[in-house]
Coordinates of C-alpha atoms in Angstrom, one line a residue:
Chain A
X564 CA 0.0 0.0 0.0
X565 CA 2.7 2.5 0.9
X566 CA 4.7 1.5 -2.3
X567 CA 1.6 2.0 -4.5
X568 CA 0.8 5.5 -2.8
X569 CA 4.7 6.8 -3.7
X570 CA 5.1 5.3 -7.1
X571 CA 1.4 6.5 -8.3
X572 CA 0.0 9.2 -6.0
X573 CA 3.0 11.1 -4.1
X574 CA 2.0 14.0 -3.6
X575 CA 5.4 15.5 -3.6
X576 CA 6.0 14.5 -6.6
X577 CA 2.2 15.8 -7.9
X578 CA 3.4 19.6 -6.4
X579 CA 6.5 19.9 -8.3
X580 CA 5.2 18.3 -11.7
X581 CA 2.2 20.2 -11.5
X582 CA 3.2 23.6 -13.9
X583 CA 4.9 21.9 -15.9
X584 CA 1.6 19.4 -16.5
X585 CA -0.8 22.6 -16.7
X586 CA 1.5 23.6 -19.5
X587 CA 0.6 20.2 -21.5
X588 CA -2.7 21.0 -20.5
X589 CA -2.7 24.2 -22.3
X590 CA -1.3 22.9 -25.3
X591 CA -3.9 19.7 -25.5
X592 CA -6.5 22.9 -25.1
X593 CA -4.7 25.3 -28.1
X594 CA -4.3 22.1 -30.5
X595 CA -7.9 21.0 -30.0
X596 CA -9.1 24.4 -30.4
X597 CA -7.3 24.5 -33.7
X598 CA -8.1 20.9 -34.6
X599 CA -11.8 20.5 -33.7
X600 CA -13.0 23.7 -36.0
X601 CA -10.6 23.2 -38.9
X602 CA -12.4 19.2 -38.8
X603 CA -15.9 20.7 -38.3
X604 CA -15.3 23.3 -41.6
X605 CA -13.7 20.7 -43.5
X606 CA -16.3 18.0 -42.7
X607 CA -19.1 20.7 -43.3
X608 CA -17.2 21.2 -46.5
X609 CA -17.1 17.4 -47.7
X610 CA -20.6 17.1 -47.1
X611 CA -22.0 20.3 -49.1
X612 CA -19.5 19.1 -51.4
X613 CA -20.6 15.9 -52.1
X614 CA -24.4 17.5 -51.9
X615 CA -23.7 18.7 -55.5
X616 CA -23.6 15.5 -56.9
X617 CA -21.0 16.0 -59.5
X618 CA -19.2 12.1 -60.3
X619 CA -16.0 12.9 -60.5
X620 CA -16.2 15.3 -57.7
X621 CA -18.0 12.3 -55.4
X622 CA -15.3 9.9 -56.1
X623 CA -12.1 12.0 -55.0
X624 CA -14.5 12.7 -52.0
X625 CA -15.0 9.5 -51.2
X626 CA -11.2 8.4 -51.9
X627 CA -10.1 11.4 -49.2
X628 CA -13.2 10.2 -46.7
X629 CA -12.1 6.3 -47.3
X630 CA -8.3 6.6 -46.8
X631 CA -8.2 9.4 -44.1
X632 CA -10.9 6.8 -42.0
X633 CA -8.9 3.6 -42.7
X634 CA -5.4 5.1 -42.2
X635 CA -4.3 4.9 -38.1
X636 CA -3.6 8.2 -37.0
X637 CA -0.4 7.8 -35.7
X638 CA 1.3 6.5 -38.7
X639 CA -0.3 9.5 -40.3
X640 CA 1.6 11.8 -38.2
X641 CA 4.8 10.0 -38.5
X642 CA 4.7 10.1 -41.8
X643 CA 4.1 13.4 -42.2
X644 CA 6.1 14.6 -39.4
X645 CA 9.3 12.3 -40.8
X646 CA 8.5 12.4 -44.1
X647 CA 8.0 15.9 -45.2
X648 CA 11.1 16.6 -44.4
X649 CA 12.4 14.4 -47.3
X650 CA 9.8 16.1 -49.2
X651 CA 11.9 19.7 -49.1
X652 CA 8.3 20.4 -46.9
X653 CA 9.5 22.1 -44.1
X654 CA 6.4 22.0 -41.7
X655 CA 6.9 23.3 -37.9
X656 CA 5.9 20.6 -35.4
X657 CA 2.6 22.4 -34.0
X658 CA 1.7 22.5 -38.3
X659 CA 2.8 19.2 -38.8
X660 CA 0.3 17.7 -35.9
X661 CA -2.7 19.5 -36.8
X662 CA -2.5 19.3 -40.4
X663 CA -2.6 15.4 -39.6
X664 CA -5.4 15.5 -37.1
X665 CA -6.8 17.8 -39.5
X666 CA -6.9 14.9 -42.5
X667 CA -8.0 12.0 -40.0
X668 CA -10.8 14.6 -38.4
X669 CA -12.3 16.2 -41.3
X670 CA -13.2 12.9 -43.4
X671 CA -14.9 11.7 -39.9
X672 CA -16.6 15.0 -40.0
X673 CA -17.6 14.9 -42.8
X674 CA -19.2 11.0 -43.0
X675 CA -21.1 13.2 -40.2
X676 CA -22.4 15.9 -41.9
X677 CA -22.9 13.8 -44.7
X678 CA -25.4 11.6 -42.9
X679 CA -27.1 14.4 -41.7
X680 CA -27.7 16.0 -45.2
X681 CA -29.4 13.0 -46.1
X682 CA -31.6 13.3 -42.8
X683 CA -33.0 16.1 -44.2
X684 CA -36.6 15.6 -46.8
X685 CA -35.5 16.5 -50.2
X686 CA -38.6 18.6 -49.8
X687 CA -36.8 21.2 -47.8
X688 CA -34.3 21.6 -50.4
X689 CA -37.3 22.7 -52.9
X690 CA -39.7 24.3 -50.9
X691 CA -36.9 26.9 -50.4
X692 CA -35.9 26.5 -54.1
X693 CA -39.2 27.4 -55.1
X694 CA -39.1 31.0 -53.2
X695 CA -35.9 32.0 -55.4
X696 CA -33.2 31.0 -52.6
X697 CA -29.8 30.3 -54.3
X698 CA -28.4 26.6 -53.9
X699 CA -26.3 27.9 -51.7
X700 CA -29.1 29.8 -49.6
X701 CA -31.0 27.0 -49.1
X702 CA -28.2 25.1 -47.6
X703 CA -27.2 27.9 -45.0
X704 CA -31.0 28.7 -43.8
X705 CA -32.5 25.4 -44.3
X706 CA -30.5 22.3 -45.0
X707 CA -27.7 23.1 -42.5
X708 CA -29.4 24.4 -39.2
X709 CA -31.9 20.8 -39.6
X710 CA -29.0 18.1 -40.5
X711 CA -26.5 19.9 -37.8
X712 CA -29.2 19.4 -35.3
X713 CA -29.9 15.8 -36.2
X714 CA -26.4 15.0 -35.8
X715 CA -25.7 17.1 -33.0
X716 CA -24.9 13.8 -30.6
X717 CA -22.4 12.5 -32.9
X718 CA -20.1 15.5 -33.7
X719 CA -20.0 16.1 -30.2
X720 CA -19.2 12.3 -29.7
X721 CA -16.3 12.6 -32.3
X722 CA -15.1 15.8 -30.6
X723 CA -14.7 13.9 -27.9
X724 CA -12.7 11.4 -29.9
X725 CA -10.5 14.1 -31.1
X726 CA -9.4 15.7 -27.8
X727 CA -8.4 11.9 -26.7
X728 CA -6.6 11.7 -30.8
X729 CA -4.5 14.9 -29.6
X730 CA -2.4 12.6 -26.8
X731 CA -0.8 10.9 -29.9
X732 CA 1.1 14.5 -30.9
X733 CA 3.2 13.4 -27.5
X734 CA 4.8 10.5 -30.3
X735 CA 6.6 13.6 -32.2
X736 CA 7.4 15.1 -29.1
X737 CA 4.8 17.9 -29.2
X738 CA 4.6 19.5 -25.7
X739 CA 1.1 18.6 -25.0
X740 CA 0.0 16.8 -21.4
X741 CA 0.9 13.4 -22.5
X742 CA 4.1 14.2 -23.6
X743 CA 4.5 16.5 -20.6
X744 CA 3.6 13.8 -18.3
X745 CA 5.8 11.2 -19.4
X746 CA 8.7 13.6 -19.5
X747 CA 7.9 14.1 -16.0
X748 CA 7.3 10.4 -15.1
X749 CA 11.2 9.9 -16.6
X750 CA 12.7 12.7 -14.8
X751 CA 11.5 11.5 -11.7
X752 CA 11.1 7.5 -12.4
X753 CA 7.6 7.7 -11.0
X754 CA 4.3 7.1 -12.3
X755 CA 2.3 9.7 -10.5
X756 CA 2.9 12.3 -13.4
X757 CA 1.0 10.2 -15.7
X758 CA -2.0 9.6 -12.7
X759 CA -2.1 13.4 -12.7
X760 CA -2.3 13.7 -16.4
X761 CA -5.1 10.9 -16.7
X762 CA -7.0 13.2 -14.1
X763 CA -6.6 16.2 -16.3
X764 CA -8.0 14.4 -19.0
X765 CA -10.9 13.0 -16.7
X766 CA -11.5 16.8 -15.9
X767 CA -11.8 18.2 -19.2
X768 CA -13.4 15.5 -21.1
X769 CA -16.6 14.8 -18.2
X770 CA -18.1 17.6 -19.1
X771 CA -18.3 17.1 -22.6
X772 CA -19.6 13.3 -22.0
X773 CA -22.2 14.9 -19.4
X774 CA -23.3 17.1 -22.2
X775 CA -23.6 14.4 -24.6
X776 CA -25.8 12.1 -22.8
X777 CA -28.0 14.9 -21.8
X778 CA -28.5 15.1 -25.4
X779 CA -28.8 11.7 -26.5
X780 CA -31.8 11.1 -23.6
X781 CA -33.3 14.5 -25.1
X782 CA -33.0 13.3 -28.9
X783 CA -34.0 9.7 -27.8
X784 CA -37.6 11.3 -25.8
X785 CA -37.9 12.7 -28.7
X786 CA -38.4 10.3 -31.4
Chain B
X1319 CA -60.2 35.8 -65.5
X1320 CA -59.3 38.0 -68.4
X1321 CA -59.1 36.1 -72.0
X1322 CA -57.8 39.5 -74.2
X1323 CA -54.5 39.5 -72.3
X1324 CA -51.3 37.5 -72.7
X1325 CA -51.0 34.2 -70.5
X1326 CA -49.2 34.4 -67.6
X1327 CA -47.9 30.5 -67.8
X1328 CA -47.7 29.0 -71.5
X1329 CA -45.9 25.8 -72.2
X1330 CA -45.4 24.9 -75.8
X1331 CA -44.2 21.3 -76.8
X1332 CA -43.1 20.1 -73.1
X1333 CA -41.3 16.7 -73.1
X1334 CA -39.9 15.3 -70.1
X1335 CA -38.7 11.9 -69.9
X1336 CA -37.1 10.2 -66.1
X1337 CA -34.6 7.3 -68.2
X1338 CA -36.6 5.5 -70.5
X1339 CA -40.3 6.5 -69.4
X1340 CA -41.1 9.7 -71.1
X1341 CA -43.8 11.2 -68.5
X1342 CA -44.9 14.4 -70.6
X1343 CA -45.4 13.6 -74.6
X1344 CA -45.7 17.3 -75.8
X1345 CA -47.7 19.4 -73.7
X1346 CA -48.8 22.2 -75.2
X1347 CA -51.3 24.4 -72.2
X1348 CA -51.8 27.6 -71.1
X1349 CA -53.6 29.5 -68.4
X1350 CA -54.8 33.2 -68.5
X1351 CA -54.5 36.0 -65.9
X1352 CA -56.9 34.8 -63.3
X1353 CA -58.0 31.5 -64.2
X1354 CA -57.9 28.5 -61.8
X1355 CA -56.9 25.6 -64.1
X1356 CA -57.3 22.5 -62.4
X1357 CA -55.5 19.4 -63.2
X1358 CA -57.2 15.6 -63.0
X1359 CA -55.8 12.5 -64.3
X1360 CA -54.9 9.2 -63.2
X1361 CA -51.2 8.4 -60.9
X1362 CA -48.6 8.7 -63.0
X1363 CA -50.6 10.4 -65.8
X1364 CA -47.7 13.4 -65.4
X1365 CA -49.6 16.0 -63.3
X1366 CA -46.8 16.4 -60.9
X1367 CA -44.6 16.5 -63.3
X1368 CA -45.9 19.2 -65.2
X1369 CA -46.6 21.8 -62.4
X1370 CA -42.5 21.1 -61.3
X1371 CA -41.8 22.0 -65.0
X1372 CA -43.6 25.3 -64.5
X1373 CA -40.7 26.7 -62.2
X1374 CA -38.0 24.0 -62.9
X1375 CA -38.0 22.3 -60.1
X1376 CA -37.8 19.7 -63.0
X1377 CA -35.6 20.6 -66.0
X1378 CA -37.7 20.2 -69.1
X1379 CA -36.3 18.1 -72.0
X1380 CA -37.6 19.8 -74.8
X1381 CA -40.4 22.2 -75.7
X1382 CA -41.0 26.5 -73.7
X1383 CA -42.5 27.4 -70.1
X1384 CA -42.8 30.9 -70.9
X1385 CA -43.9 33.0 -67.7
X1386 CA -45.9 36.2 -67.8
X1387 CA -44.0 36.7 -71.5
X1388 CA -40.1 35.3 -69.8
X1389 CA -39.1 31.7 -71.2
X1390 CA -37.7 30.4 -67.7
X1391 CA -36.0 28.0 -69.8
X1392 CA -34.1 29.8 -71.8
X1393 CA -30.1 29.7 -70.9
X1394 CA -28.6 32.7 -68.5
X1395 CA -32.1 33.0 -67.4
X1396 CA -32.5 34.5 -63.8
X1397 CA -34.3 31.5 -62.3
X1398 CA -34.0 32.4 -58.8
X1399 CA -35.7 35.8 -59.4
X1400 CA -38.1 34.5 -61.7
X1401 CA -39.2 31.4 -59.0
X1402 CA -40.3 34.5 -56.6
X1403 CA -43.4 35.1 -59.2
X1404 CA -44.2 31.7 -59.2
X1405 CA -45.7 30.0 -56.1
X1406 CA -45.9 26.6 -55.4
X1407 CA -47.6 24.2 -52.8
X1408 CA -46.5 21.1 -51.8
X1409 CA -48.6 17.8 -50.9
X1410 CA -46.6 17.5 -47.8
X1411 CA -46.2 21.1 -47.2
X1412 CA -42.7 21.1 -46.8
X1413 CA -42.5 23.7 -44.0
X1414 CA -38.9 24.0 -42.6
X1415 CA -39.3 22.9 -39.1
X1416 CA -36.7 24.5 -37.3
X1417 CA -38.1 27.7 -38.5
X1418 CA -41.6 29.2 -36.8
X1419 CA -44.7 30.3 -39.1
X1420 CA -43.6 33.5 -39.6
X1421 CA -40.1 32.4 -40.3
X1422 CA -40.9 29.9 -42.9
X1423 CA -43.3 33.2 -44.7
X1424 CA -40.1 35.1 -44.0
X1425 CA -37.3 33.7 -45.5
X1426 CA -37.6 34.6 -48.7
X1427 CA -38.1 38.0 -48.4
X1428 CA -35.6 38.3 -46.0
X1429 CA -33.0 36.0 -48.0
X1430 CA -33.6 36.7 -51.4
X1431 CA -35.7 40.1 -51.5
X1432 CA -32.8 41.6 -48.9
X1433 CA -35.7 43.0 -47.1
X1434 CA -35.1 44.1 -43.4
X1435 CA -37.0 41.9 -40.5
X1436 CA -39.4 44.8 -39.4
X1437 CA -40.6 44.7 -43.0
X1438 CA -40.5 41.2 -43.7
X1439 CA -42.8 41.0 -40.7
X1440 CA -44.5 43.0 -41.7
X1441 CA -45.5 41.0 -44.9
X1442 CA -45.4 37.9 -43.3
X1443 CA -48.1 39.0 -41.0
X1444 CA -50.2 40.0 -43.5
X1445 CA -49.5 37.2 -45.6
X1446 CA -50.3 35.1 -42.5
X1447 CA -53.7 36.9 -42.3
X1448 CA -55.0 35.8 -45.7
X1449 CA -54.8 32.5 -44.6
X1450 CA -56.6 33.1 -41.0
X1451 CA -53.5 32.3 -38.8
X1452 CA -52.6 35.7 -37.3
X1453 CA -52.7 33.9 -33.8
X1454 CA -50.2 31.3 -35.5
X1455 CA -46.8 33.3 -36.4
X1456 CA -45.0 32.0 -33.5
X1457 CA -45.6 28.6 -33.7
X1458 CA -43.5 26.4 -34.4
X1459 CA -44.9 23.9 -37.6
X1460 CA -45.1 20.7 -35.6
X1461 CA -47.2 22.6 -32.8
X1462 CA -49.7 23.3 -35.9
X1463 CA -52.2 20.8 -37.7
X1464 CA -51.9 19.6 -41.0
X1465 CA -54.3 21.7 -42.4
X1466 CA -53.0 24.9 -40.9
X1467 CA -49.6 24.1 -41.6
X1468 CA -50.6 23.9 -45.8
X1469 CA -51.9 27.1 -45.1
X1470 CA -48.7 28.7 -43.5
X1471 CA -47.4 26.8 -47.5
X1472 CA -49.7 29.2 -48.7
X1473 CA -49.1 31.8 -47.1
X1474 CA -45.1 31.0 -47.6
X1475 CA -45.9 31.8 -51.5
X1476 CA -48.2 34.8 -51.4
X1477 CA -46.0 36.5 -49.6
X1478 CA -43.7 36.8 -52.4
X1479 CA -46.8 38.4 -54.3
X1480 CA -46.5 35.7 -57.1
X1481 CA -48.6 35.8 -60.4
X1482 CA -49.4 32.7 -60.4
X1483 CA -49.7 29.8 -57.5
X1484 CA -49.4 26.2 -58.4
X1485 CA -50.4 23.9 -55.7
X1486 CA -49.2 20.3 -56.3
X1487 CA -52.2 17.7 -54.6
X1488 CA -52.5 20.6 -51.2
X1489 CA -55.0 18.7 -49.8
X1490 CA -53.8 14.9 -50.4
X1491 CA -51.7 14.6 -47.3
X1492 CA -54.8 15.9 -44.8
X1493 CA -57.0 14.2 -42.8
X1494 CA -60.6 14.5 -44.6
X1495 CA -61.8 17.0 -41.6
X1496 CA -59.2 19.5 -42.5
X1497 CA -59.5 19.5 -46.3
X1498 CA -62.0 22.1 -45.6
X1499 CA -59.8 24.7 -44.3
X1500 CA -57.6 25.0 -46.9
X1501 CA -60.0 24.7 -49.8
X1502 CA -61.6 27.6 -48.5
X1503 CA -58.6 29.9 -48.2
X1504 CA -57.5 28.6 -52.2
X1505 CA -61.1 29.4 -52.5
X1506 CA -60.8 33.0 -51.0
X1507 CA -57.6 33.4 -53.2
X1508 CA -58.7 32.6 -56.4
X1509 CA -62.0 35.5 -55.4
X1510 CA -59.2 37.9 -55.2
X1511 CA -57.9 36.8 -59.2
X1512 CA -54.8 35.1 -58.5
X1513 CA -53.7 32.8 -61.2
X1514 CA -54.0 29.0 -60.0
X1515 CA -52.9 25.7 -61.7
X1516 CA -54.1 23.0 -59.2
X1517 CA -53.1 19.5 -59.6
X1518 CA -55.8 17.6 -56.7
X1519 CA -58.5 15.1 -57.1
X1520 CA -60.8 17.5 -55.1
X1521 CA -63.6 16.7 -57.7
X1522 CA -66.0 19.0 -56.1
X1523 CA -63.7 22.1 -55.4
X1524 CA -63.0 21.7 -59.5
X1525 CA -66.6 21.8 -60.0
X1526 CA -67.4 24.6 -57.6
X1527 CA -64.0 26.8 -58.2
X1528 CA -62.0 25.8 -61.1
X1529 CA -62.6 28.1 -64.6
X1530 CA -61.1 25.4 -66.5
X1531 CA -60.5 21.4 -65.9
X1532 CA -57.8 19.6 -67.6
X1533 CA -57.8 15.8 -67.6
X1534 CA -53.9 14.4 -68.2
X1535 CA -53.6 10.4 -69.0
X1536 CA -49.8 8.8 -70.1
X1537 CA -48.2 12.1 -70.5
X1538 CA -50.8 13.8 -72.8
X1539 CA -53.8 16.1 -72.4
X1540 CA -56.7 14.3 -73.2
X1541 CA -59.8 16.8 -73.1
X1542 CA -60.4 19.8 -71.2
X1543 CA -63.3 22.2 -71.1
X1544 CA -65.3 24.1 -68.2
X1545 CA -66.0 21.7 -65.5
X1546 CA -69.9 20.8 -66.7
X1547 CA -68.6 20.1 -69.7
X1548 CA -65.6 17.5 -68.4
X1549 CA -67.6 16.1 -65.7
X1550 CA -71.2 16.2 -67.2
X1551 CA -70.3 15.1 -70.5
X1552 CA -66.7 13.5 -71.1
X1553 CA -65.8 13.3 -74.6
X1554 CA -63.1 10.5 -74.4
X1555 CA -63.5 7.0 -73.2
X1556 CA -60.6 7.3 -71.1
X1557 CA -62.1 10.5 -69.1
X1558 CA -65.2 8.3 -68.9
X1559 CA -63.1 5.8 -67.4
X1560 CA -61.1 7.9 -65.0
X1561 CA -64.5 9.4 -63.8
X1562 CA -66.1 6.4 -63.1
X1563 CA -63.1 4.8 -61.1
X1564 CA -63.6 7.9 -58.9
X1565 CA -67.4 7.6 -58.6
X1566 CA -66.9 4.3 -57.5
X1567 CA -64.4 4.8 -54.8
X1568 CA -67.3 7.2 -53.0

């Protein structure tokens, strides 16, 4: 018991790692705030995309949904993080992460959005067509607001997904609260830095999950 | 109606085929300043098809749709501005829900038209009086019955002060006690001479209200004449037919 108290919740250890943790923490925060809109507009994007119904514009979607979805995430980002370089691509490391979390994000976005442009009666579409709206009107005032709100639950579900995606920037050293913890947890050959960091995660994902099942009992009462 | 002045809708030599099944075979139709042309004909005789024509919610293969002297389908046409003179109805209304009554009657004119909110309100209200749902702007459409909710559709086209309305089967999607209701607000719009092209199989609103009945089978225009004449005394066999299916079902 006394071993398991010093090598995973010494509180010495907790006090001194702490800033240095909070630091990660605020990177995690500034890399999912750039992440998770960039995804959102780029799945958004896919989907009115693909709502045009050109052929040759639907298959390069689907190619960019369908490899981005079946390729891990963290070969992505070594690849492009170790391989750019041979490229002559000189990408900073903060660029380098997001543009990959960016790629894996947006196509899951955007099977999202997509699903939720279908959810909505092609009805809608020409009810608002047959007042004069532009294509593109009648996506922003009608299509959009309805399919966002019938896939509400699952872009917050896959937000959630992407904060937890954001702990693999620690593999290209990216000072985020992984890579902050374990840092720690070899600095000071102790495990409690990583406890801490689990607990930081714990802190700022319940919320979100709170948020989510409130919803999904709403949009479940609902139907 | 007035019959010395140019037709507000004309379509000359319409063709429209969906693949292989051509569903109109030349149509050739038009419909004066204040006339209430109403459309029969059996499923899948092309009434639908032809009323989408009329503001291109379906691309026409071949043949005009000339509004109030504009062919809508000639190229680098405006259609977006032209659509705003041509109303439409759907059979399932097609209100946006997220939207409340006076929302839905808003958009447009707020959207397209550029008009501020206190003005587009201001229309919508009134637009929303014609149809006898003042009390209704703030609802939202699924806190409305069916039959008030077509009328909001309604009121969702005047609103754009259209020159013609073309309501596509308004009434099929009711339940029978609130057919009423709306066939007395396209009855109180067609007193006021608006132009209407109603496809419905409301055989006794054609014979009460319509100027004009036009009977549609396989694509064509069979007959058409004043409603005595189509109803009391069809011409073709297949009219005779149609008719009689109808009189058996009540």
């Amino acid at each position: 018991m006394e071993t398991l108290l010093t090598v995973f919740f010494n509180v010495e250890i907790m006090k001194k790692v702490w800033p240095f943790l909070l630091q990660g923490l605020g990177m995690t925060v500034v890399l999912s705030l750039v992440v998770i809109p960039l995804g959102l507009a780029g799945g958004l994007g896919i989907a009115i995309l693909s709502s045009l119904q050109r052929r040759w514009l639907n298959r390069v979607l689907i190619v960019y949904v369908d490899f981005f979805r079946a390729f891990p995430p963290l070969v992505l980002l070594i690849f492009i993080y170790f391989g750019f370089p041979f490229l002559q691509i000189d990408l900073p490391k903060f660029a380098a992460v997001a543009l990959g979390f960016f790629l894996n994000t947006s196509s899951y976005f955007g099977e999202i959005f997509r699903a939720g442009f279908e959810s909505i009666p092609r009805g809608q579409l020409e009810a608002a067509r047959s007042t004069g709206l532009t294509r593109w009107q009648a996506l922003v005032s009608v299509v959009i607001p309805q399919a966002t709100r019938n896939v509400l639950p699952d872009l917050i579900s896959n937000t959630l997904e992407v904060i937890k995606l954001t702990s693999l920037a620690s593999v290209v050293a990216l000072p985020e609260l992984l890579n902050n913890a374990r840092q720690a947890q070899a600095l000071t050959y102790n495990a409690t830095p990583v406890v801490l960091a689990a607990l930081m995660y714990l802190l700022l994902l319940w919320p979100i999950v709170r948020l989510l099942s409130r919803l999904e009992h709403k949009s479940i009462a609902l139907h | 109606m007035k019959q010395d002045l140019p037709p507000i809708l004309e379509l000359k030599g319409l063709v429209k085929s969906f693949g292989a099944l051509q569903v109109l075979k030349g149509i050739d139709f038009s419909v004066q300043p204040g006339e209430l042309a109403f459309i029969i004909g059996p499923s899948g005789s092309g009434k639908s098809t032809l009323l989408r024509c009329c503001n291109r919610l379906e691309e026409p293969d071949g043949g005009s749709v000339t509004v109030d002297g504009i062919d809508i389908t000639a190229p680098g046409v405006d259609i977006n501005r032209l659509r705003q003179k041509i109303g439409m109805v759907f059979q399932s209304f097609n209100l946006y829900p997220h939207m409340t009554a006076l929302g839905n009657v808003t958009l447009a004119l707020r959207k397209v038209q550029g008009m501020d909110k206190a003005t587009a309100d201001a229309k919508g209200r009134a637009a929303l009086e014609r149809v006898g749902l003042t009390d209704k702007a703030d609802a939202y459409p699924n806190q409305l019955s069916g039959g008030q909710q077509q009328r909001v559709g309604i009121a969702r086209s005047l609103a754009l002060e259209p020159l013609i309305v073309l309501f596509d089967e308004p009434t099929s999607a009711l339940d029978p006690e609130l057919v009423g209701g709306v066939l007395k607000v396209m009855r109180e719009l067609r007193e006021s001479g608006m132009t209407m092209v109603v496809v419905s199989h409301e055989m006794a609103f054609a014979r009460a209200a319509a100027d004009r009945v036009v009977f549609m089978d396989q694509g064509q225009i069979v007959e058409q004449g004043p409603p005595e004449e189509v109803f009391g005394n069809p011409k073709h066999a297949r009219l005779r037919e149609f008719l009689a299916t109808l009189a058996d079902r009540h």
